[in-house]
XYZ file of C-alpha atoms in Angstrom:
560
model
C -11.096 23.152 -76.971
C -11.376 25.866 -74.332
C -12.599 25.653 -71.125
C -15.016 27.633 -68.965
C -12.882 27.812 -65.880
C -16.139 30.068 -64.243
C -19.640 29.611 -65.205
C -20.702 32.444 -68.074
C -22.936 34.376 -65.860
C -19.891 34.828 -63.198
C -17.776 36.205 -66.226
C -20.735 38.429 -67.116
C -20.883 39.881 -63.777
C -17.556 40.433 -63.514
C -16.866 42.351 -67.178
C -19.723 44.486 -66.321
C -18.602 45.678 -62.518
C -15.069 46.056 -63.523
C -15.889 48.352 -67.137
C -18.709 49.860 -64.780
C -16.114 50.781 -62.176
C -13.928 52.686 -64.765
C -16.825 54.658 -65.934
C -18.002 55.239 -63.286
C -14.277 56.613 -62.065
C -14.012 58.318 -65.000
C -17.498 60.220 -64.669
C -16.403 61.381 -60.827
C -13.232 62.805 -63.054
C -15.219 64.981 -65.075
C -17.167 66.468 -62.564
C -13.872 67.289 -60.755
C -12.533 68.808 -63.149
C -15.847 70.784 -64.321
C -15.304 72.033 -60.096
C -11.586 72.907 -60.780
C -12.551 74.671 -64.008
C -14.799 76.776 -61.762
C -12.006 77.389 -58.971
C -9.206 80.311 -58.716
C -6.757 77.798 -59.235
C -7.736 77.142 -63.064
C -6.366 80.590 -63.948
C -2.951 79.587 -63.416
C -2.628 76.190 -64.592
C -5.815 75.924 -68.226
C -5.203 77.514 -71.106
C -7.300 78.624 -73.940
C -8.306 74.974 -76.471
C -9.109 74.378 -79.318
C -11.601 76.799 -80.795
C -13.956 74.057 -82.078
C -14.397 73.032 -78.994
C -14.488 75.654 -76.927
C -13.101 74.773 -73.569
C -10.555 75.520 -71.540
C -7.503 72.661 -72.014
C -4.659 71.221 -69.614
C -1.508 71.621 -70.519
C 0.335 71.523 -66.545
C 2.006 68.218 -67.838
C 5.432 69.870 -67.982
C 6.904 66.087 -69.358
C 4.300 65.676 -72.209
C 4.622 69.566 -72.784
C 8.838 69.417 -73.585
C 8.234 66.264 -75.235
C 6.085 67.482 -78.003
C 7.548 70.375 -78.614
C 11.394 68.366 -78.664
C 9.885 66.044 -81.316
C 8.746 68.555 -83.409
C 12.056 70.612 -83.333
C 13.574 67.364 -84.225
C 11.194 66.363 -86.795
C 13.344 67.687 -89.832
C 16.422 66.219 -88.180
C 15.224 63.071 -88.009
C 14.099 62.579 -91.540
C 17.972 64.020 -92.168
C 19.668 61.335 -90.404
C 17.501 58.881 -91.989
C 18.808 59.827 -95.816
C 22.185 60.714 -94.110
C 22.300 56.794 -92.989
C 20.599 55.357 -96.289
C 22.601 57.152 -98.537
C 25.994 55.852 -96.356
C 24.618 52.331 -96.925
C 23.950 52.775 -100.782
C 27.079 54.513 -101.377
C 29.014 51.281 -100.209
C 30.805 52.881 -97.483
C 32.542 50.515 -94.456
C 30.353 50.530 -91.035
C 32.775 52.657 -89.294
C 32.787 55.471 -92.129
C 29.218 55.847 -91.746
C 29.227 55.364 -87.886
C 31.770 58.320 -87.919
C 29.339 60.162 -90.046
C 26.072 59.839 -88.724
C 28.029 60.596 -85.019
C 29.205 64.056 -86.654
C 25.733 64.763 -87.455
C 23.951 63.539 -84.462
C 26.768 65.393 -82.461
C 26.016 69.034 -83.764
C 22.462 68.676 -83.550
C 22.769 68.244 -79.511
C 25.112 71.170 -79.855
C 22.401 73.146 -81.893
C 20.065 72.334 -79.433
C 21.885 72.482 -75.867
C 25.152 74.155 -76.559
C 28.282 73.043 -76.743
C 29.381 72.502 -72.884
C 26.423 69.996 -72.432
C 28.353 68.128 -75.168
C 31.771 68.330 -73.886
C 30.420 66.796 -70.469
C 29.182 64.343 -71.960
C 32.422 63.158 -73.917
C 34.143 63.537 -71.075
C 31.625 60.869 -68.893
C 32.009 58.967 -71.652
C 35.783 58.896 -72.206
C 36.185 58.542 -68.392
C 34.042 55.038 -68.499
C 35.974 54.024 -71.736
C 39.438 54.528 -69.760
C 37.990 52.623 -66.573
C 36.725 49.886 -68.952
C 40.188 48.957 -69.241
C 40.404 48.270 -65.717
C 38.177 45.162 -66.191
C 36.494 45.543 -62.896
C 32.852 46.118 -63.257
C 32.885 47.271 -59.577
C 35.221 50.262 -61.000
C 32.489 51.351 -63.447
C 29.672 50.916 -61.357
C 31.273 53.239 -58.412
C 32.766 55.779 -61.294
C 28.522 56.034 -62.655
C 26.915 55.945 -59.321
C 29.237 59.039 -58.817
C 27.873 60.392 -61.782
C 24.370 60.093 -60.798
C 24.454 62.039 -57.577
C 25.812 65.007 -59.350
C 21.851 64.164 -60.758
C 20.267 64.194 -57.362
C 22.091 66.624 -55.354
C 20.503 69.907 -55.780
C 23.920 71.992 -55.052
C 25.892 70.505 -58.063
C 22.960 70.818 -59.556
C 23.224 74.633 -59.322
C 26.982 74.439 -60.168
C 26.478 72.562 -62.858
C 23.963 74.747 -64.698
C 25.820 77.667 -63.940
C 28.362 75.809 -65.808
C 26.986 74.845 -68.883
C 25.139 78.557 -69.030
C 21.643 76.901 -68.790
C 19.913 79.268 -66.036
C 16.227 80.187 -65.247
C 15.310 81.407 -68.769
C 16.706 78.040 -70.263
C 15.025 75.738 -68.189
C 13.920 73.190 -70.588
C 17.298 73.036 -72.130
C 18.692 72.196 -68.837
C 15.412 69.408 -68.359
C 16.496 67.844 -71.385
C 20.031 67.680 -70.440
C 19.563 66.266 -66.935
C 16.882 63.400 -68.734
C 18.973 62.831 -71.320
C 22.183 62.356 -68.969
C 20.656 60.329 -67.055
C 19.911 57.675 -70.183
C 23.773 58.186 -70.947
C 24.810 56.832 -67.697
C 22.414 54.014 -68.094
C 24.080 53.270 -71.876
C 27.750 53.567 -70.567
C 26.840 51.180 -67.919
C 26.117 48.605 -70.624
C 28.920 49.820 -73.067
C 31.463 49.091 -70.561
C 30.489 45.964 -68.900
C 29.727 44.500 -72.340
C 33.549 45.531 -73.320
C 34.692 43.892 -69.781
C 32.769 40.531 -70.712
C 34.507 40.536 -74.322
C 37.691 41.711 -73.171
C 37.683 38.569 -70.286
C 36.168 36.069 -72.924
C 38.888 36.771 -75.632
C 41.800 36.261 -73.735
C 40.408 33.246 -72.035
C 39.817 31.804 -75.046
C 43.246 32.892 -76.346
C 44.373 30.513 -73.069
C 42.628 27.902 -74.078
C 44.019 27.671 -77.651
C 47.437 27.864 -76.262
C 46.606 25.071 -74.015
C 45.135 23.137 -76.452
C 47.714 23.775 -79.054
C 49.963 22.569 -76.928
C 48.317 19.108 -75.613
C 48.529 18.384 -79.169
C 52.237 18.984 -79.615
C 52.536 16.733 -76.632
C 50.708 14.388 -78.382
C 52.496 14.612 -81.415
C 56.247 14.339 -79.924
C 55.000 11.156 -77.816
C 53.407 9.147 -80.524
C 57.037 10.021 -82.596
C 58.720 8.449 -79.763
C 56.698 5.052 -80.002
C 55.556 4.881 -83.404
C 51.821 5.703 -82.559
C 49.891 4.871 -85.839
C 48.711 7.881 -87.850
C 44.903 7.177 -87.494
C 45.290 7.435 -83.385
C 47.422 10.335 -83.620
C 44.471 12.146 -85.843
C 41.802 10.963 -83.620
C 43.472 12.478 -80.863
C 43.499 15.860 -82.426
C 40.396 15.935 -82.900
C 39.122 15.212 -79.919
C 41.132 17.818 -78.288
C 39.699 20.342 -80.789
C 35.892 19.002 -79.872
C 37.236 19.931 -76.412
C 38.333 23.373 -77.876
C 35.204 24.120 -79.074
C 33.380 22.873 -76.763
C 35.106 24.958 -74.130
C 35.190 28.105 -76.063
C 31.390 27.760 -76.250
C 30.923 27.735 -72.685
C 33.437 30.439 -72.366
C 31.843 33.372 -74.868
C 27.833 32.680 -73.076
C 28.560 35.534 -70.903
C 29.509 38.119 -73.636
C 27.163 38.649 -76.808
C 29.231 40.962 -78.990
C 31.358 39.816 -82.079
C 33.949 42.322 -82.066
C 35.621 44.436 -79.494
C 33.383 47.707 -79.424
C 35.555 51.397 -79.614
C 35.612 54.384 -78.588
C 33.140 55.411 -81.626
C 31.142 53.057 -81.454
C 30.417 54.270 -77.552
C 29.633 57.416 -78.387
C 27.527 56.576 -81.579
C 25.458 54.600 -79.090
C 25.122 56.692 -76.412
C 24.260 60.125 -78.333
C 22.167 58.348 -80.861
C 19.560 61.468 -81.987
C 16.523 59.163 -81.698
C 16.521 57.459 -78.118
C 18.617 60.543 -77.054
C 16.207 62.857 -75.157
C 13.627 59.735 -73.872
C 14.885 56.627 -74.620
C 13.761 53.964 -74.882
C 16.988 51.624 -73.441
C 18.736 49.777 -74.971
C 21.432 47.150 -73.796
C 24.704 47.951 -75.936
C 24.693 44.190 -76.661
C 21.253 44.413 -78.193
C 21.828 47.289 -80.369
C 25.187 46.994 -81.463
C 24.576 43.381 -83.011
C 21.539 44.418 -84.486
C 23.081 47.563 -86.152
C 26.070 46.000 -87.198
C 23.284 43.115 -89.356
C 21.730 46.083 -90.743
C 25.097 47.146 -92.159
C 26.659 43.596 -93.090
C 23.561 42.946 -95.194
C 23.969 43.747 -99.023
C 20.509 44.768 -99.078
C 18.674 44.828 -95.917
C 14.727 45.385 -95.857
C 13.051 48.148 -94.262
C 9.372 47.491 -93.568
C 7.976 51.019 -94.194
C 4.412 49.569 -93.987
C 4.449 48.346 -90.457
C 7.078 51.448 -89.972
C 4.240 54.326 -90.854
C 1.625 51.855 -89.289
C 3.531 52.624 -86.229
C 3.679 56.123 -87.192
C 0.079 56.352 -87.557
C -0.669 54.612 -84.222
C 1.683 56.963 -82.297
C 0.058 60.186 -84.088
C -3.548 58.692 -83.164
C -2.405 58.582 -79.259
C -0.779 61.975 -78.893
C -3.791 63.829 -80.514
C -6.109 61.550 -78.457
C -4.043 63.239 -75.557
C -4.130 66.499 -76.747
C -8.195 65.661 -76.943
C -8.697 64.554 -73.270
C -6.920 67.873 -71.645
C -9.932 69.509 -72.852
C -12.155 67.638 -70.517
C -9.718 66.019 -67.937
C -7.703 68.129 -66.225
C -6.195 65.365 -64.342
C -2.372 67.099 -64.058
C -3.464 70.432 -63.082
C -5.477 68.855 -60.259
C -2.723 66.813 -59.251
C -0.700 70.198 -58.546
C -3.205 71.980 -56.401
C -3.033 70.305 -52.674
C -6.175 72.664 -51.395
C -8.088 71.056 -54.501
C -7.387 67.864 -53.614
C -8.141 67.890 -49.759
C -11.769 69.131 -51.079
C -11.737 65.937 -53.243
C -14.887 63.136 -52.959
C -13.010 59.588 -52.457
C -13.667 58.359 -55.757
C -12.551 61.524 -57.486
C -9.146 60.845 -55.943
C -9.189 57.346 -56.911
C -10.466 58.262 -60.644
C -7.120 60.852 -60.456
C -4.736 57.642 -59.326
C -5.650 55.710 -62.002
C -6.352 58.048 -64.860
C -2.787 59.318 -64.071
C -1.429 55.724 -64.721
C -3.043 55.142 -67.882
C -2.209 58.345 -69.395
C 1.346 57.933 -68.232
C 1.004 54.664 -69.827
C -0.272 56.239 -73.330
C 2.263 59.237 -73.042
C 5.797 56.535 -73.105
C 3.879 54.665 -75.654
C 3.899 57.744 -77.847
C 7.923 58.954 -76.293
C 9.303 55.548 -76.644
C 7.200 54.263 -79.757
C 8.237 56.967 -82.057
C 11.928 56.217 -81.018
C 11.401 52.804 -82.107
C 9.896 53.372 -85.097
C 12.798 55.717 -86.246
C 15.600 53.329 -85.440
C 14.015 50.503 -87.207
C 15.391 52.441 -90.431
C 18.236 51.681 -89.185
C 17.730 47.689 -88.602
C 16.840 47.820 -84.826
C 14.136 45.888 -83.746
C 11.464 47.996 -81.795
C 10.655 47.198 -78.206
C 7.714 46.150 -76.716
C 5.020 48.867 -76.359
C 4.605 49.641 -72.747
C 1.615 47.506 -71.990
C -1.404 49.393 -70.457
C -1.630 48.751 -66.425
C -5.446 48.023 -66.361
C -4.271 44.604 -68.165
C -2.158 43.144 -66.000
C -2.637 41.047 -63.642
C 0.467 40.615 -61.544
C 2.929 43.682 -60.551
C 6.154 41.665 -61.271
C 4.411 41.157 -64.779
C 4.004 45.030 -64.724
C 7.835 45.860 -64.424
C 8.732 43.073 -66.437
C 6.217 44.598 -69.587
C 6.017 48.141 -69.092
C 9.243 49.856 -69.621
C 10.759 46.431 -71.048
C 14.559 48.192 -71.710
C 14.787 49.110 -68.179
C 13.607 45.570 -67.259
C 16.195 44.275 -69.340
C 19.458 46.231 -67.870
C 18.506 45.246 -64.561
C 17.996 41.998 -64.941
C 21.307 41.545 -67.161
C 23.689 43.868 -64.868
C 22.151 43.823 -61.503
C 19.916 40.903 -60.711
C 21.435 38.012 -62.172
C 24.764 39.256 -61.268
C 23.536 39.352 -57.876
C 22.111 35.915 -57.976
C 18.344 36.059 -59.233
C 15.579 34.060 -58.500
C 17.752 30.438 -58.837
C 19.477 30.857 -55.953
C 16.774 30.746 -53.224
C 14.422 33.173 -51.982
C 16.646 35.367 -49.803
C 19.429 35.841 -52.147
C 16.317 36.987 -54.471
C 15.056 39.213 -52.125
C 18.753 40.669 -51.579
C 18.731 41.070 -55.287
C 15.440 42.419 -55.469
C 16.266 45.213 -52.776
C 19.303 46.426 -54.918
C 17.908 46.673 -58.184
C 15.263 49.030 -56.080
C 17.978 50.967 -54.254
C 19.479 51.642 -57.595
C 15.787 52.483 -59.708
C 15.731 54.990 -56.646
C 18.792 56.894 -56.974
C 18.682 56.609 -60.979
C 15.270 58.596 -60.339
C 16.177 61.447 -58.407
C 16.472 60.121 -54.713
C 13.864 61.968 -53.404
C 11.419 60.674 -50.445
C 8.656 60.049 -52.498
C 10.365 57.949 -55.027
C 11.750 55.872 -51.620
C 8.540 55.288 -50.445
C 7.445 54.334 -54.253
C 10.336 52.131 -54.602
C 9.741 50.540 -51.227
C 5.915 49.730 -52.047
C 7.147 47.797 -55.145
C 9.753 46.201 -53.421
C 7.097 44.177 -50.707
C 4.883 44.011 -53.501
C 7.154 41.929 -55.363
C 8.639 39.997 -52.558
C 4.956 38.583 -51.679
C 4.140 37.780 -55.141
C 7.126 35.777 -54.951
C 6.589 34.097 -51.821
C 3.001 33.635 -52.563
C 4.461 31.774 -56.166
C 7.134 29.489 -54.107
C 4.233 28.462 -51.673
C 1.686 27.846 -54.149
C 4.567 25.904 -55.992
C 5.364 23.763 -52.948
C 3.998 20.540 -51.170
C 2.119 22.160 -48.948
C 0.067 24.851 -51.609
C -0.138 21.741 -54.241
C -1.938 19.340 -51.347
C -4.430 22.952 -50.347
C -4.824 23.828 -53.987
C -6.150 19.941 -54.296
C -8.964 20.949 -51.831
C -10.014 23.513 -54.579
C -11.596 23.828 -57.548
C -10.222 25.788 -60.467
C -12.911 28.220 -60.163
C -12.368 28.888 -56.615
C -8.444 29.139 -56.995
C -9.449 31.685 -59.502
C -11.520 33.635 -57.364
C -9.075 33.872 -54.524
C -6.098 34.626 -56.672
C -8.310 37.655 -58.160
C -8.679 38.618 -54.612
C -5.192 38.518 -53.531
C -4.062 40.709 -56.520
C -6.720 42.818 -55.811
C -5.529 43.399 -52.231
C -1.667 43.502 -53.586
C -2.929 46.383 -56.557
C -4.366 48.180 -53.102
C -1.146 48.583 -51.559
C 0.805 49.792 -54.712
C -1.721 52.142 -55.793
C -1.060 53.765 -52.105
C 2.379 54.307 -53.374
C 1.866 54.807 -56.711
C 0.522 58.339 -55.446
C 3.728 59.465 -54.534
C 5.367 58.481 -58.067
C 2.720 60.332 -59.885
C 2.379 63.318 -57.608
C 4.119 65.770 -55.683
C 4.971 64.535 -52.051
C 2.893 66.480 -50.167
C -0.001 65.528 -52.528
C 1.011 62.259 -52.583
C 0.750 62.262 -48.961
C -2.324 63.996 -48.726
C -4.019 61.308 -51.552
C -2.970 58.360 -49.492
C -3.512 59.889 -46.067
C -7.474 60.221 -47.159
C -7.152 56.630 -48.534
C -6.327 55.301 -45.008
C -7.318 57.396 -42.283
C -9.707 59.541 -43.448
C -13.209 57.783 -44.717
C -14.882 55.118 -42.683
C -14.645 51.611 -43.542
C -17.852 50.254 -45.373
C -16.705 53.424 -47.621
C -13.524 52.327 -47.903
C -14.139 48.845 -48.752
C -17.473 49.714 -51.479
C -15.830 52.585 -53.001
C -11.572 51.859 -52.848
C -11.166 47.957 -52.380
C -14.334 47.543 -54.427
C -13.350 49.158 -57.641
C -10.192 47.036 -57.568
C -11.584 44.001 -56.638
C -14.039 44.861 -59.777
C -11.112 45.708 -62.601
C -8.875 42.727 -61.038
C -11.347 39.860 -61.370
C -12.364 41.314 -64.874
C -8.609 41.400 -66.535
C -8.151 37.791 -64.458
C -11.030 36.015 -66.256
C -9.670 37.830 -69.809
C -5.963 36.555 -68.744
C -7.344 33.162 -67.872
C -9.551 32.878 -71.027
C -6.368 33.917 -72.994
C -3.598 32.093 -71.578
C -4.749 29.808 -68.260
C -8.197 28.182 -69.591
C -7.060 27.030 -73.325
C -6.185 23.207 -73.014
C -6.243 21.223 -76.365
């Protein structure tokens, strides 16, 4: 039976001010960018639309613009490497022999498309991590990638590096999808190696053991000779030192999730695989190598094409629906004008926020959902679609569900490591501070992304020190004082205040920085306060109660 944790006319209320509150943000949209459309700066940043409906259309989003035109360079490829793996698999041939194939393919496409330099780097980041691997210390690879990664954020290697690879001015978007793509790489070799570390340690451990072992029974054997130990005692024995075997060797391979010891092909078929090449999504090696290695184990594995071209279909729907909106919301080219912006009304700047965060939402869903769909030919289960920010209700929840691979590697290689949330709340919030310090510099290291990462990191720290207290004596005896209705209410609150403070931030992420700073400057100094809290803290006080009392319904208020 469910229960009505707030009476109907509450929930009414509350789904009719928070869809009322994107309209009307959405409306305040449009008639900013029906003002831009009438401005100098439109001549520079809209372009000629679709004839049929003759408007002007967006097309300033320089990550959506490289995307769609890599995928449909890539398009023929693709459908290539598909028949190129199928036919491997119904020709018989061993894993490796079509690994080694389908790497010789994927391998002089990225030379077709960024030369062959760009290639040769990365072979040689990748051979350096392989050699280091054999260092097994996973402090060895981290410092050998982190070095890697500045070459990503410091602008004069940078400049020597594309004057390197031959990728100037006139090849800028090579040189974009080179940097993006590298950046993925380092994130892959990361995995490769510390999985190979983690096999490496539990194989000759367990080679230890079975010496040990092996020899606690020849101990045995020799001493029950000596004193004529019965037969049936003697074979007892045994096996109770092999239940200790096993029972050690169990304990022993939980850290490492791989079957085999991985090689140097195997690396690089992971790390320059065509599909999540350019934009992802991540993958840990663990996750994909097991998976793949199924797919090619299995005499005759099954390839759902229905849900595959389902997904297919979905993905199409979303990038046409954004090629349909830049016709009426010219929310990027805005977002690059800083005199626009200072003429902005205060909801038109919070309409821009959040519009920017759900397309950004919808664009990865299309980037990282195609990439999906295309590996699954090749066994590997697709990732969770990024799931849309107006639906969630706590911003842990929003890291943990949004870009789910990137979750995944830091919580495997960085937070866990580093202690996670069982070892109190300090060493959490320790933890929590480095996986930040590293989502900064894996980002570019600029100041806005440190003042991003910064607003996340509080964010998270007092949703987890509002979960230990409301967890503890003290929040179970106040929460007794309160009905489940009014716990409700103050927890929409709460995250409504929290959302308030990372949408400040969230500015700077989505923006340049001195729009960024503009955005948030008007947000805090700039309109009085019954503005502030009818127009700002109301429309998130509106959307937050609304997706609580869906959450609630869904999850919280079900009891059987």
């Amino acid at each position: 039976m469910t229960v009505d944790i707030l009476p109907r006319a509450e929930r009414i209320i509350y789904w009719i001010a928070g869809i009322g509150s994107i309209a009307n943000a959405l409306y305040h949209l449009r008639l900013e960018s029906e003002n831009f459309q009438r401005t100098p700066f439109s001549e520079n940043t809209l372009t000629p639309g679709w004839a049929f409906l003759g408007r002007k259309q967006d097309l300033s989003d320089v990550e959506w613009g490289r995307w769609r035109t890599l995928t449909w360079q890539l398009l023929f490829f693709n459908v290539l490497r598909i028949i190129i793996c199928q036919s491997c698999r119904a020709f018989g041939f061993k894993e490796q022999t079509c690994k080694f194939f389908i790497l010789l393919f994927d391998a002089s496409i990225l030379n077709w498309i960024m030369g062959l330099r760009c290639v040769l780097l990365l072979l040689v980041e990748a051979a350096l991590i392989y050699a280091v691997s054999y260092s097994n210390s996973i402090w060895a690879i981290w410092i050998a990638i982190l070095s890697m990664t500045y070459s990503l954020n410091s602008h004069s290697f940078m400049v020597k590096k594309a004057g390197y690879l031959g990728l100037y001015k006139r090849q800028s978007d090579i040189f974009y999808y080179f940097t993006t793509a590298e950046a993925f790489v380092h994130i892959g070799l990361v995995s490769f190696a510390i999985e190979k570390i983690k096999f490496k340690s539990v194989h000759k451990l367990s080679k230890k053991t079975n010496t040990s072992v092996n020899k606690q029974e020849n101990d045995i054997v020799q001493s029950a000779s000596q004193i004529d130990m019965p037969r049936k005692v003697v074979k007892r024995k045994r096996d109770d030192s092999g239940d200790v075997q096993n029972d050690i060797c169990q304990r022993i391979q939980r850290p490492s999730d791989l079957s085999s010891d991985p090689s140097f092909i195997d690396l690089l078929y992971y790390i320059l695989c065509l599909p999540k090449f350019f934009d992802g999504p991540i993958f840990t090696y663990s996750d994909f190598h097991e998976q793949e290695k199924a797919f090619y184990e299995r005499s005759s594995p099954s390839i759902p094409f229905k849900d595959i071209f389902k997904g297919l279909f979905r993905i199409a729907f979303w990038a046409l629906f954004i090629e349909f909106q830049c016709h009426f919301f010219y929310h990027s080219a805005i977002g690059s004008e800083a005199e626009f912006v200072r003429s902005m009304t205060l909801t038109g700047i919070i309409a821009l926020g959040y519009y920017q965060g759900q397309l950004f939402m919808v664009k990865y869903l299309c980037m990282y959902g195609l990439s999906c769909e295309l590996l699954r030919f090749e066994g590997i289960v697709p990732q969770s679609s990024p799931r849309c920010i107006s639906w969630v209700f706590s911003y842990t929840d929003m890291w943990k569900y949004f870009d789910v691979g990137l979750y995944q590697f830091i919580k495997r290689y960085i937070f866990i490591p580093l202690g996670g949330s069982h070892s109190g709340f300090l060493r959490q919030a320790f933890a929590s501070g480095l996986v930040f310090a590293f989502i900064y510099f894996w980002h570019g290291a600029s100041t806005a992304l440190l003042i991003w990462c910064l607003g996340n990191y509080a964010v998270g720290l007092v949703e987890s020190l509002g979960i230990k207290i409301e967890k503890s004596r003290m929040g179970v005896y106040l929460a007794s004082f309160l009905s489940s209705a009014m716990q409700l209410r103050i927890r929409c609150l709460v995250t409504a205040l929290l959302y308030l403070v990372s949408c400040l931030q969230i500015f700077y992420f989505f923006f340049e920085e001195e729009i960024g700073g503009i955005m948030a400057d008007r947000m805090l100094f700039r309109i009085p306060w019954k503005q502030f809290i009818l127009e700002w803290l109301g429309f998130y006080v509106c959307i937050q109660n609304a997706m609580w009392i869906y959450r609630c319904h869904k999850y919280l208020g079900k009891q059987s």
